[in-house]
């Protein structure tokens, strides 16, 4: 037997950064809002590097996603100011730019193509010779063959961002249920809340599924509505730059080494984040010797001096991947159930625009223009015969 202890206007399943920003913005609109999550403020953001890399993360075939990424990047300065003013939290938001470099002729050809795509897309990025790259970042390896300077790709500390979102939610009166949602409750063809693992029924006018890489696993969600989201594992290292080496790097430095992405993200507090592997291994979050070895080997080729730095943390997290690498936002075919999931490798970047879009759709029933291409219904439609 379940017991109802609480009813809200909006119930959010999952308190990662996406669930939290949705809850905060919904509460600001006057909705009585609750979040169900055994560990709100945990999730992938505890691992993520926090690059806000709309331009350097551009890939062929992802121009629609680029529009949303840029819309979110544009909102970041005001979003960060609002959150800091409200909570007093320093978010580690750093407008430092990014340098993407090439280590060999193949990398350079690949980077030239990316540069052409960026220019076709009207994005700002500047080609630099190897010497110019090293002038900007003297710790780079002597073999660097050229690179792209992108002054508009910044960074934030996702752990600090999460802590600030938790504080903002608490101030806005969001209620936290620290327990798993076990089952979506559907009443007369409409999502009506969830039953939790301790047997409590939480009722709500609208339910938002924001459970990250677990979003496709909630029982009670009809099969044709379950989001096609899968976990993509990423291992990350954290090193510390001692005072005597500072400034070690002044901006994010990244490269593709033997086909794998490697990046170094320097924080103002001396932390240096090195990431990330990309592995399709289900929900496994083991840190492996091979993962750590590959990251250190590739990062060392890029910036040889990193082997001098203390290694302070190794960790793995799960990106919520979707079939087109873009998020699923807004109403589903099940009335009362909305999605905010599938943010894959750009969830930190997409936090501001997701919060705004979800609050808008919760209030009006319609996605704002910039979020319309990301309706979950796009996957259902693509499966219909032509
Ligand atoms: C290694 C790595 C590096 C990354 N680097 C970047 C980067 O540089 N820039 C960037 O923009 N993005 C980056 N990302 C991506 C970003 O971290 C994610 O897209 C984002 O954090 C996803 O947030 P989320 O809230 O959707 O999901 P999650 O963080 O997975 O949170 C989901 C939450 O839902 C809860 N939950 C799940 N199921 C249930 C249930 N049944 N009941 C209750 N609660 C439930 C979980 O406990 C969890 O707290 C990176 C990710 C990784 C792993």
Tab-separated table of C-alpha atoms and ligand atoms in Angstrom:
chain	number	residue	atom	x	y	z
A	1	UNK	CA	0.000	0.000	0.000
A	2	UNK	CA	1.370	3.436	-0.877
A	3	UNK	CA	0.667	6.599	1.107
A	4	UNK	CA	0.485	10.099	-0.291
A	5	UNK	CA	2.458	12.618	1.705
A	6	UNK	CA	2.881	15.395	-0.748
A	7	UNK	CA	1.356	17.041	-3.783
A	8	UNK	CA	3.097	19.585	-5.967
A	9	UNK	CA	2.411	21.442	-9.199
A	10	UNK	CA	5.666	20.173	-10.691
A	11	UNK	CA	7.591	17.062	-9.631
A	12	UNK	CA	11.072	16.583	-11.058
A	13	UNK	CA	12.607	13.118	-11.123
A	14	UNK	CA	16.355	13.645	-10.786
A	15	UNK	CA	18.308	16.387	-9.050
A	16	UNK	CA	21.385	16.615	-11.294
A	17	UNK	CA	22.141	20.053	-12.766
A	18	UNK	CA	19.337	19.692	-15.319
A	19	UNK	CA	16.694	18.735	-12.749
A	20	UNK	CA	17.918	21.442	-10.368
A	21	UNK	CA	17.884	24.265	-12.900
A	22	UNK	CA	14.416	23.179	-14.022
A	23	UNK	CA	13.206	23.130	-10.403
A	24	UNK	CA	14.679	26.542	-9.628
A	25	UNK	CA	13.188	28.195	-12.716
A	26	UNK	CA	9.804	26.474	-12.187
A	27	UNK	CA	9.673	27.638	-8.562
A	28	UNK	CA	10.546	31.176	-9.679
A	29	UNK	CA	7.445	31.053	-11.912
A	30	UNK	CA	5.311	30.329	-8.861
A	31	UNK	CA	4.911	26.547	-9.250
A	32	UNK	CA	4.949	24.496	-6.043
A	33	UNK	CA	7.958	22.371	-7.046
A	34	UNK	CA	9.489	19.169	-5.688
A	35	UNK	CA	12.552	17.111	-6.654
A	36	UNK	CA	12.832	13.385	-5.989
A	37	UNK	CA	16.427	12.071	-5.886
A	38	UNK	CA	18.294	10.113	-3.190
A	39	UNK	CA	21.355	12.291	-3.788
A	40	UNK	CA	20.338	15.666	-5.237
A	41	UNK	CA	23.326	17.677	-6.402
A	42	UNK	CA	25.219	14.506	-7.318
A	43	UNK	CA	25.285	13.095	-10.842
A	44	UNK	CA	27.569	13.702	-13.802
A	45	UNK	CA	28.312	17.325	-12.874
A	46	UNK	CA	30.467	16.031	-10.003
A	47	UNK	CA	32.801	14.613	-12.654
A	48	UNK	CA	32.388	17.032	-15.596
A	49	UNK	CA	35.134	19.415	-16.644
A	50	UNK	CA	32.730	22.329	-17.134
A	51	UNK	CA	33.886	23.508	-20.548
A	52	UNK	CA	31.361	25.899	-22.105
A	53	UNK	CA	32.554	24.970	-25.557
A	54	UNK	CA	29.890	25.728	-28.152
A	55	UNK	CA	32.503	26.496	-30.830
A	56	UNK	CA	35.257	23.927	-30.176
A	57	UNK	CA	32.647	21.166	-29.607
A	58	UNK	CA	31.100	21.754	-33.056
A	59	UNK	CA	30.770	18.510	-35.036
A	60	UNK	CA	29.552	17.833	-38.585
A	61	UNK	CA	25.811	17.186	-38.615
A	62	UNK	CA	25.259	18.973	-35.301
A	63	UNK	CA	24.447	22.474	-36.598
A	64	UNK	CA	20.955	22.418	-35.016
A	65	UNK	CA	22.481	21.635	-31.645
A	66	UNK	CA	24.972	24.451	-32.246
A	67	UNK	CA	22.076	26.945	-32.189
A	68	UNK	CA	20.990	25.764	-28.735
A	69	UNK	CA	24.581	25.625	-27.459
A	70	UNK	CA	25.195	29.210	-28.601
A	71	UNK	CA	21.899	30.389	-27.108
A	72	UNK	CA	22.977	28.905	-23.764
A	73	UNK	CA	26.532	30.288	-23.986
A	74	UNK	CA	25.073	33.781	-24.575
A	75	UNK	CA	22.950	33.438	-21.408
A	76	UNK	CA	25.844	32.346	-19.197
A	77	UNK	CA	27.110	35.776	-18.023
A	78	UNK	CA	23.668	36.897	-16.766
A	79	UNK	CA	22.835	33.410	-15.465
A	80	UNK	CA	26.074	33.251	-13.455
A	81	UNK	CA	25.584	36.768	-12.087
A	82	UNK	CA	21.982	36.029	-11.070
A	83	UNK	CA	22.939	32.796	-9.329
A	84	UNK	CA	25.917	34.345	-7.516
A	85	UNK	CA	23.960	37.434	-6.434
A	86	UNK	CA	21.168	35.213	-5.103
A	87	UNK	CA	23.256	32.607	-3.277
A	88	UNK	CA	26.626	34.246	-2.628
A	89	UNK	CA	28.298	31.224	-4.283
A	90	UNK	CA	31.365	31.742	-6.481
A	91	UNK	CA	30.768	29.511	-9.538
A	92	UNK	CA	34.333	29.500	-10.819
A	93	UNK	CA	32.992	31.005	-14.063
A	94	UNK	CA	36.089	31.901	-16.038
A	95	UNK	CA	36.017	33.720	-19.382
A	96	UNK	CA	39.417	32.423	-20.362
A	97	UNK	CA	38.899	31.109	-23.914
A	98	UNK	CA	40.124	27.829	-25.422
A	99	UNK	CA	43.039	26.757	-27.593
A	100	UNK	CA	42.543	23.605	-29.692
A	101	UNK	CA	45.903	22.373	-31.000
A	102	UNK	CA	47.255	19.816	-33.467
A	103	UNK	CA	50.207	17.532	-32.701
A	104	UNK	CA	50.762	16.013	-36.144
A	105	UNK	CA	49.836	16.513	-39.803
A	106	UNK	CA	46.615	14.466	-39.521
A	107	UNK	CA	45.463	16.463	-36.498
A	108	UNK	CA	46.271	19.658	-38.308
A	109	UNK	CA	44.206	18.645	-41.336
A	110	UNK	CA	41.318	17.748	-39.016
A	111	UNK	CA	41.597	21.079	-37.214
A	112	UNK	CA	41.686	22.967	-40.540
A	113	UNK	CA	38.394	21.279	-41.470
A	114	UNK	CA	36.897	22.222	-38.123
A	115	UNK	CA	38.058	25.786	-38.684
A	116	UNK	CA	36.352	25.865	-42.094
A	117	UNK	CA	33.123	24.517	-40.560
A	118	UNK	CA	33.290	27.097	-37.772
A	119	UNK	CA	33.720	29.915	-40.287
A	120	UNK	CA	30.880	28.626	-42.499
A	121	UNK	CA	28.747	28.637	-39.358
A	122	UNK	CA	29.663	32.278	-38.655
A	123	UNK	CA	31.692	31.446	-35.527
A	124	UNK	CA	34.730	33.317	-34.285
A	125	UNK	CA	37.961	31.349	-34.236
A	126	UNK	CA	41.474	32.218	-35.325
A	127	UNK	CA	44.107	29.934	-36.873
A	128	UNK	CA	47.519	30.149	-35.161
A	129	UNK	CA	50.895	28.666	-36.095
A	130	UNK	CA	52.622	26.309	-33.657
A	131	UNK	CA	54.907	29.125	-32.572
A	132	UNK	CA	51.934	31.438	-31.923
A	133	UNK	CA	50.256	28.705	-29.862
A	134	UNK	CA	53.356	28.291	-27.709
A	135	UNK	CA	53.630	32.033	-27.269
A	136	UNK	CA	50.128	32.012	-25.776
A	137	UNK	CA	50.734	28.859	-23.711
A	138	UNK	CA	54.468	28.311	-23.105
A	139	UNK	CA	53.887	24.908	-21.408
A	140	UNK	CA	52.733	23.376	-24.726
A	141	UNK	CA	54.928	20.701	-26.286
A	142	UNK	CA	57.493	21.963	-28.840
A	143	UNK	CA	55.909	19.669	-31.470
A	144	UNK	CA	52.554	21.507	-31.605
A	145	UNK	CA	51.846	22.113	-35.312
A	146	UNK	CA	49.181	24.810	-35.129
A	147	UNK	CA	45.899	25.491	-33.444
A	148	UNK	CA	42.616	27.340	-33.180
A	149	UNK	CA	42.193	30.178	-30.743
A	150	UNK	CA	38.566	30.454	-29.631
A	151	UNK	CA	38.187	33.318	-27.190
A	152	UNK	CA	34.437	32.724	-26.723
A	153	UNK	CA	34.611	29.176	-25.250
A	154	UNK	CA	34.790	29.573	-21.475
A	155	UNK	CA	34.513	27.329	-18.387
A	156	UNK	CA	32.694	26.983	-15.074
A	157	UNK	CA	33.270	24.695	-12.078
A	158	UNK	CA	30.316	22.258	-12.273
A	159	UNK	CA	30.613	21.288	-8.587
A	160	UNK	CA	30.253	24.909	-7.550
A	161	UNK	CA	27.439	25.400	-10.055
A	162	UNK	CA	25.591	22.431	-8.544
A	163	UNK	CA	26.026	23.720	-4.984
A	164	UNK	CA	24.698	27.127	-6.057
A	165	UNK	CA	21.680	25.555	-7.803
A	166	UNK	CA	20.895	23.552	-4.638
A	167	UNK	CA	21.022	26.768	-2.592
A	168	UNK	CA	18.854	28.622	-5.144
A	169	UNK	CA	16.279	25.805	-5.093
A	170	UNK	CA	16.150	25.812	-1.296
A	171	UNK	CA	15.651	29.584	-1.245
A	172	UNK	CA	12.883	29.305	-3.834
A	173	UNK	CA	11.049	26.766	-1.643
A	174	UNK	CA	11.718	23.628	-3.725
A	175	UNK	CA	10.955	20.505	-1.661
A	176	UNK	CA	13.510	17.654	-1.811
A	177	UNK	CA	12.462	14.010	-1.388
A	178	UNK	CA	15.716	12.130	-0.811
A	179	UNK	CA	14.645	8.751	-2.170
A	180	UNK	CA	14.463	6.908	-5.538
A	181	UNK	CA	11.395	7.217	-7.743
A	182	UNK	CA	10.504	3.598	-8.427
A	183	UNK	CA	7.464	3.909	-10.646
A	184	UNK	CA	5.660	6.559	-12.682
A	185	UNK	CA	2.005	6.698	-11.678
A	186	UNK	CA	-0.387	7.117	-14.601
A	187	UNK	CA	-4.011	7.895	-13.826
A	188	UNK	CA	-6.651	7.960	-16.594
A	189	UNK	CA	-3.992	8.290	-19.298
A	190	UNK	CA	-2.094	11.099	-17.577
A	191	UNK	CA	1.181	11.134	-15.592
A	192	UNK	CA	0.073	11.904	-12.045
A	193	UNK	CA	3.236	11.494	-9.952
A	194	UNK	CA	5.568	8.754	-8.783
A	195	UNK	CA	5.757	6.045	-6.177
A	196	UNK	CA	9.082	6.020	-4.388
A	197	UNK	CA	11.102	3.034	-3.180
A	198	UNK	CA	9.868	3.642	0.381
A	199	UNK	CA	6.285	3.289	-0.842
A	200	UNK	CA	5.341	6.964	-0.794
A	201	UNK	CA	3.130	8.289	-3.600
A	202	UNK	CA	4.131	11.800	-4.670
A	203	UNK	CA	1.351	13.390	-6.683
A	204	UNK	CA	1.895	16.245	-9.134
A	205	UNK	CA	0.136	18.233	-11.847
A	206	UNK	CA	3.152	17.867	-14.171
A	207	UNK	CA	6.086	15.439	-13.941
A	208	UNK	CA	9.515	16.141	-15.460
A	209	UNK	CA	11.815	13.173	-16.059
A	210	UNK	CA	15.381	14.517	-15.657
A	211	UNK	CA	17.135	11.370	-14.473
A	212	UNK	CA	20.249	11.705	-16.670
A	213	UNK	CA	21.587	8.415	-18.035
A	214	UNK	CA	18.901	6.519	-16.037
A	215	UNK	CA	16.030	8.358	-17.744
A	216	UNK	CA	15.160	5.414	-19.979
A	217	UNK	CA	14.776	2.992	-17.051
A	218	UNK	CA	11.856	4.269	-14.958
A	219	UNK	CA	9.127	1.674	-14.711
A	220	UNK	CA	5.585	2.725	-15.526
A	221	UNK	CA	6.659	4.966	-18.419
A	222	UNK	CA	4.998	3.621	-21.586
A	223	UNK	CA	7.527	2.060	-23.986
A	224	UNK	CA	6.843	4.534	-26.781
A	225	UNK	CA	7.519	7.439	-24.398
A	226	UNK	CA	10.657	6.097	-22.683
A	227	UNK	CA	13.550	8.343	-23.778
A	228	UNK	CA	16.262	6.634	-25.898
A	229	UNK	CA	19.022	7.726	-23.522
A	230	UNK	CA	22.127	5.653	-22.806
A	231	UNK	CA	25.124	6.048	-20.469
A	232	UNK	CA	28.458	7.096	-22.006
A	233	UNK	CA	31.226	6.717	-19.458
A	234	UNK	CA	33.884	9.382	-19.045
A	235	UNK	CA	36.971	9.115	-16.833
A	236	UNK	CA	38.556	12.329	-15.610
A	237	UNK	CA	41.677	13.221	-13.599
A	238	UNK	CA	42.212	16.154	-11.280
A	239	UNK	CA	45.701	17.505	-10.643
A	240	UNK	CA	46.882	20.462	-8.597
A	241	UNK	CA	49.181	23.189	-9.855
A	242	UNK	CA	51.495	24.251	-6.995
A	243	UNK	CA	52.003	28.023	-6.577
A	244	UNK	CA	55.554	27.814	-7.926
A	245	UNK	CA	54.317	26.566	-11.322
A	246	UNK	CA	51.465	29.087	-11.692
A	247	UNK	CA	50.205	30.128	-14.150
A	248	UNK	CA	50.650	26.675	-15.670
A	249	UNK	CA	48.013	27.214	-18.367
A	250	UNK	CA	45.950	30.374	-18.800
A	251	UNK	CA	43.068	28.853	-20.810
A	252	UNK	CA	41.552	25.489	-21.696
A	253	UNK	CA	43.848	23.524	-24.002
A	254	UNK	CA	42.553	20.594	-26.019
A	255	UNK	CA	43.543	18.286	-28.847
A	256	UNK	CA	42.651	15.063	-30.600
A	257	UNK	CA	45.477	12.575	-29.943
A	258	UNK	CA	45.316	9.295	-31.933
A	259	UNK	CA	41.602	9.820	-32.417
A	260	UNK	CA	40.801	10.509	-28.738
A	261	UNK	CA	39.821	13.865	-27.305
A	262	UNK	CA	42.013	15.148	-24.501
A	263	UNK	CA	41.595	18.453	-22.714
A	264	UNK	CA	43.185	20.321	-19.830
A	265	UNK	CA	40.969	22.793	-17.990
A	266	UNK	CA	42.835	25.079	-15.540
A	267	UNK	CA	40.784	26.536	-12.692
A	268	UNK	CA	41.633	29.750	-10.881
A	269	UNK	CA	42.071	27.821	-7.588
A	270	UNK	CA	44.947	25.748	-9.031
A	271	UNK	CA	42.916	22.660	-9.962
A	272	UNK	CA	43.710	21.228	-13.393
A	273	UNK	CA	41.081	18.897	-14.857
A	274	UNK	CA	42.269	16.399	-17.470
A	275	UNK	CA	39.611	14.510	-19.442
A	276	UNK	CA	38.012	12.510	-20.728
A	277	UNK	CA	37.540	8.982	-21.991
A	278	UNK	CA	34.385	8.080	-23.924
A	279	UNK	CA	33.278	4.493	-23.327
A	280	UNK	CA	30.034	2.626	-24.028
A	281	UNK	CA	30.039	0.182	-21.090
A	282	UNK	CA	26.584	0.474	-19.565
A	283	UNK	CA	26.372	1.876	-16.046
A	284	UNK	CA	29.902	0.901	-15.047
A	285	UNK	CA	31.794	3.769	-13.355
A	286	UNK	CA	35.036	1.986	-12.493
A	287	UNK	CA	38.184	4.065	-12.855
A	288	UNK	CA	40.566	1.842	-14.800
A	289	UNK	CA	44.352	1.764	-15.047
A	290	UNK	CA	43.959	1.896	-18.842
A	291	UNK	CA	41.757	4.994	-18.721
A	292	UNK	CA	44.115	6.858	-16.404
A	293	UNK	CA	47.133	5.766	-18.463
A	294	UNK	CA	45.636	6.968	-21.755
A	295	UNK	CA	44.631	10.337	-20.338
A	296	UNK	CA	48.061	10.932	-18.789
A	297	UNK	CA	49.873	9.716	-21.908
A	298	UNK	CA	47.870	11.998	-24.229
A	299	UNK	CA	47.953	14.985	-21.864
A	300	UNK	CA	51.708	14.521	-21.472
A	301	UNK	CA	52.183	14.668	-25.250
A	302	UNK	CA	50.333	17.965	-25.240
A	303	UNK	CA	51.825	19.527	-22.099
A	304	UNK	CA	54.880	17.514	-20.943
A	305	UNK	CA	55.123	19.363	-17.613
A	306	UNK	CA	51.968	17.774	-16.223
A	307	UNK	CA	53.900	14.754	-14.976
A	308	UNK	CA	55.410	17.040	-12.288
A	309	UNK	CA	51.990	17.868	-10.801
A	310	UNK	CA	50.321	16.078	-7.879
A	311	UNK	CA	47.480	13.808	-9.026
A	312	UNK	CA	44.657	14.475	-6.569
A	313	UNK	CA	41.588	12.651	-7.906
A	314	UNK	CA	40.446	10.097	-10.464
A	315	UNK	CA	36.755	9.641	-11.160
A	316	UNK	CA	34.298	8.364	-13.758
A	317	UNK	CA	30.814	9.626	-14.602
A	318	UNK	CA	28.045	8.894	-17.077
A	319	UNK	CA	26.989	11.287	-19.823
A	320	UNK	CA	23.327	10.908	-20.808
A	321	UNK	CA	23.753	10.179	-24.536
A	322	UNK	CA	20.915	10.411	-27.078
A	323	UNK	CA	20.707	9.096	-30.668
A	324	UNK	CA	21.531	12.518	-32.189
A	325	UNK	CA	23.715	13.770	-29.306
A	326	UNK	CA	21.141	16.472	-28.529
A	327	UNK	CA	18.829	16.831	-25.523
A	328	UNK	CA	15.169	15.833	-25.311
A	329	UNK	CA	13.150	18.746	-23.968
A	330	UNK	CA	9.446	19.248	-23.337
A	331	UNK	CA	6.153	17.347	-23.491
A	332	UNK	CA	5.895	13.683	-24.426
A	333	UNK	CA	2.962	11.798	-25.948
A	334	UNK	CA	1.875	10.997	-22.374
A	335	UNK	CA	-0.033	14.031	-21.053
A	336	UNK	CA	1.518	15.433	-17.886
A	337	UNK	CA	4.974	13.905	-18.545
A	338	UNK	CA	7.812	16.102	-19.822
A	339	UNK	CA	11.467	15.273	-20.463
A	340	UNK	CA	14.645	17.221	-19.726
A	341	UNK	CA	17.367	14.718	-20.499
A	342	UNK	CA	19.920	13.492	-23.071
A	343	UNK	CA	22.301	16.456	-22.657
A	344	UNK	CA	25.270	14.164	-23.358
A	345	UNK	CA	28.613	16.023	-23.371
A	346	UNK	CA	27.091	19.552	-23.151
A	347	UNK	CA	24.861	19.435	-20.075
A	348	UNK	CA	26.822	22.078	-18.171
A	349	UNK	CA	26.838	24.396	-21.166
A	350	UNK	CA	23.112	23.809	-21.741
A	351	UNK	CA	22.038	24.430	-18.128
A	352	UNK	CA	20.839	28.058	-18.525
A	353	UNK	CA	18.843	27.517	-21.729
A	354	UNK	CA	17.335	24.273	-20.412
A	355	UNK	CA	16.071	25.973	-17.242
A	356	UNK	CA	14.456	28.752	-19.257
A	357	UNK	CA	12.936	26.417	-21.856
A	358	UNK	CA	11.505	24.024	-19.259
A	359	UNK	CA	9.987	26.827	-17.158
A	360	UNK	CA	8.423	28.252	-20.316
A	361	UNK	CA	6.915	24.952	-21.426
A	362	UNK	CA	5.657	24.143	-17.919
A	363	UNK	CA	3.896	27.519	-17.826
A	364	UNK	CA	2.569	27.672	-21.393
A	365	UNK	CA	2.542	24.113	-22.744
A	366	UNK	CA	4.771	25.274	-25.644
A	367	UNK	CA	8.532	25.080	-26.091
A	368	UNK	CA	10.213	28.417	-26.893
A	369	UNK	CA	11.486	28.733	-30.489
A	370	UNK	CA	15.124	27.841	-29.752
A	371	UNK	CA	14.107	24.582	-28.020
A	372	UNK	CA	11.468	23.357	-30.502
A	373	UNK	CA	13.864	21.174	-32.561
A	374	UNK	CA	14.605	19.226	-29.370
A	375	UNK	CA	11.114	17.908	-28.728
A	376	UNK	CA	11.221	14.231	-27.663
A	377	UNK	CA	8.609	13.591	-30.347
A	378	UNK	CA	11.321	13.871	-33.046
A	379	UNK	CA	12.354	10.265	-32.406
A	380	UNK	CA	8.810	8.899	-32.621
A	381	UNK	CA	8.275	10.749	-35.932
A	382	UNK	CA	11.511	9.522	-37.513
A	383	UNK	CA	10.374	5.930	-37.056
A	384	UNK	CA	7.203	6.405	-39.076
A	385	UNK	CA	7.306	5.139	-42.681
A	386	UNK	CA	7.824	7.881	-45.294
B	1	LIG	C1	33.514	12.917	-17.909
B	1	LIG	C2	32.480	13.939	-18.227
B	1	LIG	C3	32.879	15.193	-18.662
B	1	LIG	C4	31.925	16.161	-18.991
B	1	LIG	N1	32.354	17.397	-19.380
B	1	LIG	C5	31.434	18.332	-19.708
B	1	LIG	C6	31.854	19.636	-20.088
B	1	LIG	O1	33.049	19.935	-20.088
B	1	LIG	N2	30.906	20.537	-20.452
B	1	LIG	C7	29.576	20.237	-20.443
B	1	LIG	O2	28.771	21.095	-20.799
B	1	LIG	N3	29.145	19.009	-20.052
B	1	LIG	C8	30.037	18.066	-19.688
B	1	LIG	N4	29.628	16.822	-19.312
B	1	LIG	C9	28.207	16.480	-19.427
B	1	LIG	C10	27.387	16.913	-18.229
B	1	LIG	O3	28.064	16.612	-17.038
B	1	LIG	C11	26.032	16.167	-18.287
B	1	LIG	O4	25.415	16.367	-19.539
B	1	LIG	C12	25.093	16.675	-17.206
B	1	LIG	O5	25.740	16.727	-15.946
B	1	LIG	C13	23.839	15.806	-17.141
B	1	LIG	O6	23.050	16.281	-16.092
B	1	LIG	P1	21.655	15.611	-15.733
B	1	LIG	O7	21.103	16.365	-14.592
B	1	LIG	O8	20.824	15.478	-16.965
B	1	LIG	O9	21.992	14.098	-15.334
B	1	LIG	P2	22.788	13.508	-14.096
B	1	LIG	O10	23.902	14.376	-13.685
B	1	LIG	O11	23.094	12.100	-14.449
B	1	LIG	O12	21.738	13.539	-12.906
B	1	LIG	C14	20.644	12.685	-12.893
B	1	LIG	C15	20.131	12.605	-11.465
B	1	LIG	O13	18.943	11.798	-11.492
B	1	LIG	C16	18.928	10.976	-10.366
B	1	LIG	N5	18.070	9.827	-10.685
B	1	LIG	C17	18.219	8.908	-11.662
B	1	LIG	N6	17.204	8.014	-11.632
B	1	LIG	C18	16.388	8.405	-10.627
B	1	LIG	C19	15.194	7.887	-10.076
B	1	LIG	N7	14.604	6.794	-10.561
B	1	LIG	N8	14.654	8.504	-8.992
B	1	LIG	C20	15.220	9.615	-8.457
B	1	LIG	N9	16.362	10.160	-8.960
B	1	LIG	C21	16.937	9.556	-10.010
B	1	LIG	C22	20.384	10.606	-10.118
B	1	LIG	O14	20.574	10.269	-8.739
B	1	LIG	C23	21.099	11.913	-10.502
B	1	LIG	O15	21.311	12.753	-9.376
B	1	LIG	C24	30.554	15.844	-18.908
B	1	LIG	C25	30.150	14.619	-18.422
B	1	LIG	C26	31.106	13.670	-18.061
B	1	LIG	C27	30.661	12.348	-17.517
